[in-house]
Amino acid sequence: MFKPASFLTLARLHPRLVLSAAVGLLSGWALQSRLELLQSAVLGWNIGVWLYLVMIWALIVRADIGDVQSFAEQEDESATMVLLMVCIAAIASLAAIVLQLGTAKDLHGMARVLHYTVTVMTVLGSWFLVGTIFAVHYTKLFYTADDDVPPLKFPDEKSQPDYWDFLYFAFTISAAVQTSDVAVMSTPMRKVVLAHTVLAFLFNAAILGLSINIAASLIGN
């Protein structure tokens, strides 16, 4: 059973994520009076996701190596749960967009443009969210590993990688569905990389399918 204490711990360790989720949920709820349930849910998702991305990237840009290590060491076992929840939510957002595309044929003019704009923003937001949340998780796994050998080996023998190194690693997987020139040195890390690679393949396939669908719809009209 979910306890208030566990929520407080989650809010303390992941304040940006909790705040963004709350804003997204409240926004979706507020929009229900004007829009259909699925439309309000998709817009609420976008508001929450892009708010989180702005806040976490603002942190990443300003963080030095000491901040990176401090943030990673503050993470607890909830980090894996958060990663799983975010990935499930991102997949659900793509499913919602697929359902929404079925109504696009009935729209015209600016309404159709706005519909496709929301579609593109949802897909991009979900893709960036997954890459970012995996980068943060890789940071946590690297700096909390108990092994003598680091779970990731960077080509320049960097012993204290920063967020940009982990973002490079994560988004290479997200974009190319393969690892970069960074070596994976432990089995636990390989499990996470495998899950990320499979999810990246599904995302890229979905993006390709949605792109073809939108292009065919535009050409047909």
JSON list of N, CA and C in Angstrom, two decimals, residues 20-32 37-51 93 122:
[
{"chain": "A", "resi": 20, "resn": "SER", "atom": "N", "xyz": [6.17, 18.39, -11.90]},
{"chain": "A", "resi": 20, "resn": "SER", "atom": "CA", "xyz": [5.72, 18.33, -13.29]},
{"chain": "A", "resi": 20, "resn": "SER", "atom": "C", "xyz": [4.51, 17.42, -13.45]},
{"chain": "A", "resi": 21, "resn": "ALA", "atom": "N", "xyz": [4.54, 16.27, -12.76]},
{"chain": "A", "resi": 21, "resn": "ALA", "atom": "CA", "xyz": [3.41, 15.35, -12.82]},
{"chain": "A", "resi": 21, "resn": "ALA", "atom": "C", "xyz": [2.16, 16.00, -12.25]},
{"chain": "A", "resi": 22, "resn": "ALA", "atom": "N", "xyz": [2.31, 16.73, -11.14]},
{"chain": "A", "resi": 22, "resn": "ALA", "atom": "CA", "xyz": [1.16, 17.39, -10.52]},
{"chain": "A", "resi": 22, "resn": "ALA", "atom": "C", "xyz": [0.59, 18.47, -11.45]},
{"chain": "A", "resi": 23, "resn": "VAL", "atom": "N", "xyz": [1.46, 19.27, -12.05]},
{"chain": "A", "resi": 23, "resn": "VAL", "atom": "CA", "xyz": [1.01, 20.32, -12.96]},
{"chain": "A", "resi": 23, "resn": "VAL", "atom": "C", "xyz": [0.32, 19.70, -14.18]},
{"chain": "A", "resi": 24, "resn": "GLY", "atom": "N", "xyz": [0.90, 18.62, -14.72]},
{"chain": "A", "resi": 24, "resn": "GLY", "atom": "CA", "xyz": [0.29, 17.95, -15.87]},
{"chain": "A", "resi": 24, "resn": "GLY", "atom": "C", "xyz": [-1.08, 17.38, -15.55]},
{"chain": "A", "resi": 25, "resn": "LEU", "atom": "N", "xyz": [-1.20, 16.73, -14.39]},
{"chain": "A", "resi": 25, "resn": "LEU", "atom": "CA", "xyz": [-2.49, 16.15, -13.99]},
{"chain": "A", "resi": 25, "resn": "LEU", "atom": "C", "xyz": [-3.54, 17.23, -13.77]},
{"chain": "A", "resi": 26, "resn": "LEU", "atom": "N", "xyz": [-3.16, 18.30, -13.09]},
{"chain": "A", "resi": 26, "resn": "LEU", "atom": "CA", "xyz": [-4.10, 19.40, -12.84]},
{"chain": "A", "resi": 26, "resn": "LEU", "atom": "C", "xyz": [-4.51, 20.08, -14.15]},
{"chain": "A", "resi": 27, "resn": "SER", "atom": "N", "xyz": [-3.55, 20.23, -15.06]},
{"chain": "A", "resi": 27, "resn": "SER", "atom": "CA", "xyz": [-3.86, 20.85, -16.36]},
{"chain": "A", "resi": 27, "resn": "SER", "atom": "C", "xyz": [-4.82, 19.98, -17.16]},
{"chain": "A", "resi": 28, "resn": "GLY", "atom": "N", "xyz": [-4.57, 18.68, -17.19]},
{"chain": "A", "resi": 28, "resn": "GLY", "atom": "CA", "xyz": [-5.47, 17.77, -17.89]},
{"chain": "A", "resi": 28, "resn": "GLY", "atom": "C", "xyz": [-6.86, 17.77, -17.29]},
{"chain": "A", "resi": 29, "resn": "TRP", "atom": "N", "xyz": [-6.93, 17.80, -15.96]},
{"chain": "A", "resi": 29, "resn": "TRP", "atom": "CA", "xyz": [-8.23, 17.83, -15.28]},
{"chain": "A", "resi": 29, "resn": "TRP", "atom": "C", "xyz": [-8.97, 19.13, -15.60]},
{"chain": "A", "resi": 30, "resn": "ALA", "atom": "N", "xyz": [-8.25, 20.26, -15.62]},
{"chain": "A", "resi": 30, "resn": "ALA", "atom": "CA", "xyz": [-8.88, 21.54, -15.89]},
{"chain": "A", "resi": 30, "resn": "ALA", "atom": "C", "xyz": [-9.40, 21.63, -17.33]},
{"chain": "A", "resi": 31, "resn": "LEU", "atom": "N", "xyz": [-8.72, 20.95, -18.25]},
{"chain": "A", "resi": 31, "resn": "LEU", "atom": "CA", "xyz": [-9.09, 21.01, -19.66]},
{"chain": "A", "resi": 31, "resn": "LEU", "atom": "C", "xyz": [-10.26, 20.10, -20.01]},
{"chain": "A", "resi": 32, "resn": "GLN", "atom": "N", "xyz": [-10.65, 19.22, -19.09]},
{"chain": "A", "resi": 32, "resn": "GLN", "atom": "CA", "xyz": [-11.74, 18.28, -19.37]},
{"chain": "A", "resi": 32, "resn": "GLN", "atom": "C", "xyz": [-13.07, 18.98, -19.63]},
{"chain": "A", "resi": 37, "resn": "LEU", "atom": "N", "xyz": [-11.88, 13.67, -23.12]},
{"chain": "A", "resi": 37, "resn": "LEU", "atom": "CA", "xyz": [-10.97, 13.12, -22.11]},
{"chain": "A", "resi": 37, "resn": "LEU", "atom": "C", "xyz": [-9.59, 12.83, -22.69]},
{"chain": "A", "resi": 38, "resn": "LEU", "atom": "N", "xyz": [-9.54, 12.19, -23.85]},
{"chain": "A", "resi": 38, "resn": "LEU", "atom": "CA", "xyz": [-8.25, 11.83, -24.44]},
{"chain": "A", "resi": 38, "resn": "LEU", "atom": "C", "xyz": [-7.45, 13.06, -24.84]},
{"chain": "A", "resi": 39, "resn": "GLN", "atom": "N", "xyz": [-8.14, 14.06, -25.38]},
{"chain": "A", "resi": 39, "resn": "GLN", "atom": "CA", "xyz": [-7.45, 15.29, -25.78]},
{"chain": "A", "resi": 39, "resn": "GLN", "atom": "C", "xyz": [-6.89, 16.03, -24.56]},
{"chain": "A", "resi": 40, "resn": "SER", "atom": "N", "xyz": [-7.68, 16.13, -23.51]},
{"chain": "A", "resi": 40, "resn": "SER", "atom": "CA", "xyz": [-7.21, 16.81, -22.30]},
{"chain": "A", "resi": 40, "resn": "SER", "atom": "C", "xyz": [-6.05, 16.05, -21.66]},
{"chain": "A", "resi": 41, "resn": "ALA", "atom": "N", "xyz": [-6.09, 14.71, -21.72]},
{"chain": "A", "resi": 41, "resn": "ALA", "atom": "CA", "xyz": [-5.01, 13.90, -21.15]},
{"chain": "A", "resi": 41, "resn": "ALA", "atom": "C", "xyz": [-3.71, 14.12, -21.93]},
{"chain": "A", "resi": 42, "resn": "VAL", "atom": "N", "xyz": [-3.79, 14.16, -23.25]},
{"chain": "A", "resi": 42, "resn": "VAL", "atom": "CA", "xyz": [-2.60, 14.37, -24.08]},
{"chain": "A", "resi": 42, "resn": "VAL", "atom": "C", "xyz": [-2.02, 15.76, -23.84]},
{"chain": "A", "resi": 43, "resn": "LEU", "atom": "N", "xyz": [-2.86, 16.78, -23.75]},
{"chain": "A", "resi": 43, "resn": "LEU", "atom": "CA", "xyz": [-2.36, 18.13, -23.50]},
{"chain": "A", "resi": 43, "resn": "LEU", "atom": "C", "xyz": [-1.76, 18.24, -22.10]},
{"chain": "A", "resi": 44, "resn": "GLY", "atom": "N", "xyz": [-2.40, 17.59, -21.12]},
{"chain": "A", "resi": 44, "resn": "GLY", "atom": "CA", "xyz": [-1.85, 17.59, -19.77]},
{"chain": "A", "resi": 44, "resn": "GLY", "atom": "C", "xyz": [-0.50, 16.91, -19.73]},
{"chain": "A", "resi": 45, "resn": "TRP", "atom": "N", "xyz": [-0.37, 15.80, -20.48]},
{"chain": "A", "resi": 45, "resn": "TRP", "atom": "CA", "xyz": [0.91, 15.10, -20.57]},
{"chain": "A", "resi": 45, "resn": "TRP", "atom": "C", "xyz": [1.98, 16.02, -21.15]},
{"chain": "A", "resi": 46, "resn": "ASN", "atom": "N", "xyz": [1.64, 16.73, -22.21]},
{"chain": "A", "resi": 46, "resn": "ASN", "atom": "CA", "xyz": [2.61, 17.64, -22.83]},
{"chain": "A", "resi": 46, "resn": "ASN", "atom": "C", "xyz": [3.07, 18.73, -21.88]},
{"chain": "A", "resi": 47, "resn": "ILE", "atom": "N", "xyz": [2.13, 19.30, -21.16]},
{"chain": "A", "resi": 47, "resn": "ILE", "atom": "CA", "xyz": [2.48, 20.37, -20.22]},
{"chain": "A", "resi": 47, "resn": "ILE", "atom": "C", "xyz": [3.44, 19.84, -19.15]},
{"chain": "A", "resi": 48, "resn": "GLY", "atom": "N", "xyz": [3.12, 18.67, -18.59]},
{"chain": "A", "resi": 48, "resn": "GLY", "atom": "CA", "xyz": [3.96, 18.09, -17.56]},
{"chain": "A", "resi": 48, "resn": "GLY", "atom": "C", "xyz": [5.33, 17.69, -18.07]},
{"chain": "A", "resi": 49, "resn": "VAL", "atom": "N", "xyz": [5.37, 17.07, -19.25]},
{"chain": "A", "resi": 49, "resn": "VAL", "atom": "CA", "xyz": [6.64, 16.59, -19.81]},
{"chain": "A", "resi": 49, "resn": "VAL", "atom": "C", "xyz": [7.57, 17.75, -20.15]},
{"chain": "A", "resi": 50, "resn": "TRP", "atom": "N", "xyz": [7.05, 18.74, -20.85]},
{"chain": "A", "resi": 50, "resn": "TRP", "atom": "CA", "xyz": [7.93, 19.84, -21.27]},
{"chain": "A", "resi": 50, "resn": "TRP", "atom": "C", "xyz": [8.36, 20.69, -20.08]},
{"chain": "A", "resi": 51, "resn": "LEU", "atom": "N", "xyz": [7.51, 20.79, -19.05]},
{"chain": "A", "resi": 51, "resn": "LEU", "atom": "CA", "xyz": [7.92, 21.48, -17.83]},
{"chain": "A", "resi": 51, "resn": "LEU", "atom": "C", "xyz": [9.07, 20.74, -17.16]},
{"chain": "A", "resi": 93, "resn": "SER", "atom": "N", "xyz": [1.47, 7.50, -23.84]},
{"chain": "A", "resi": 93, "resn": "SER", "atom": "CA", "xyz": [1.25, 8.74, -24.58]},
{"chain": "A", "resi": 93, "resn": "SER", "atom": "C", "xyz": [1.27, 8.49, -26.08]},
{"chain": "A", "resi": 122, "resn": "THR", "atom": "N", "xyz": [4.01, 15.81, -28.68]},
{"chain": "A", "resi": 122, "resn": "THR", "atom": "CA", "xyz": [3.88, 14.66, -27.78]},
{"chain": "A", "resi": 122, "resn": "THR", "atom": "C", "xyz": [4.96, 13.62, -28.05]}
]
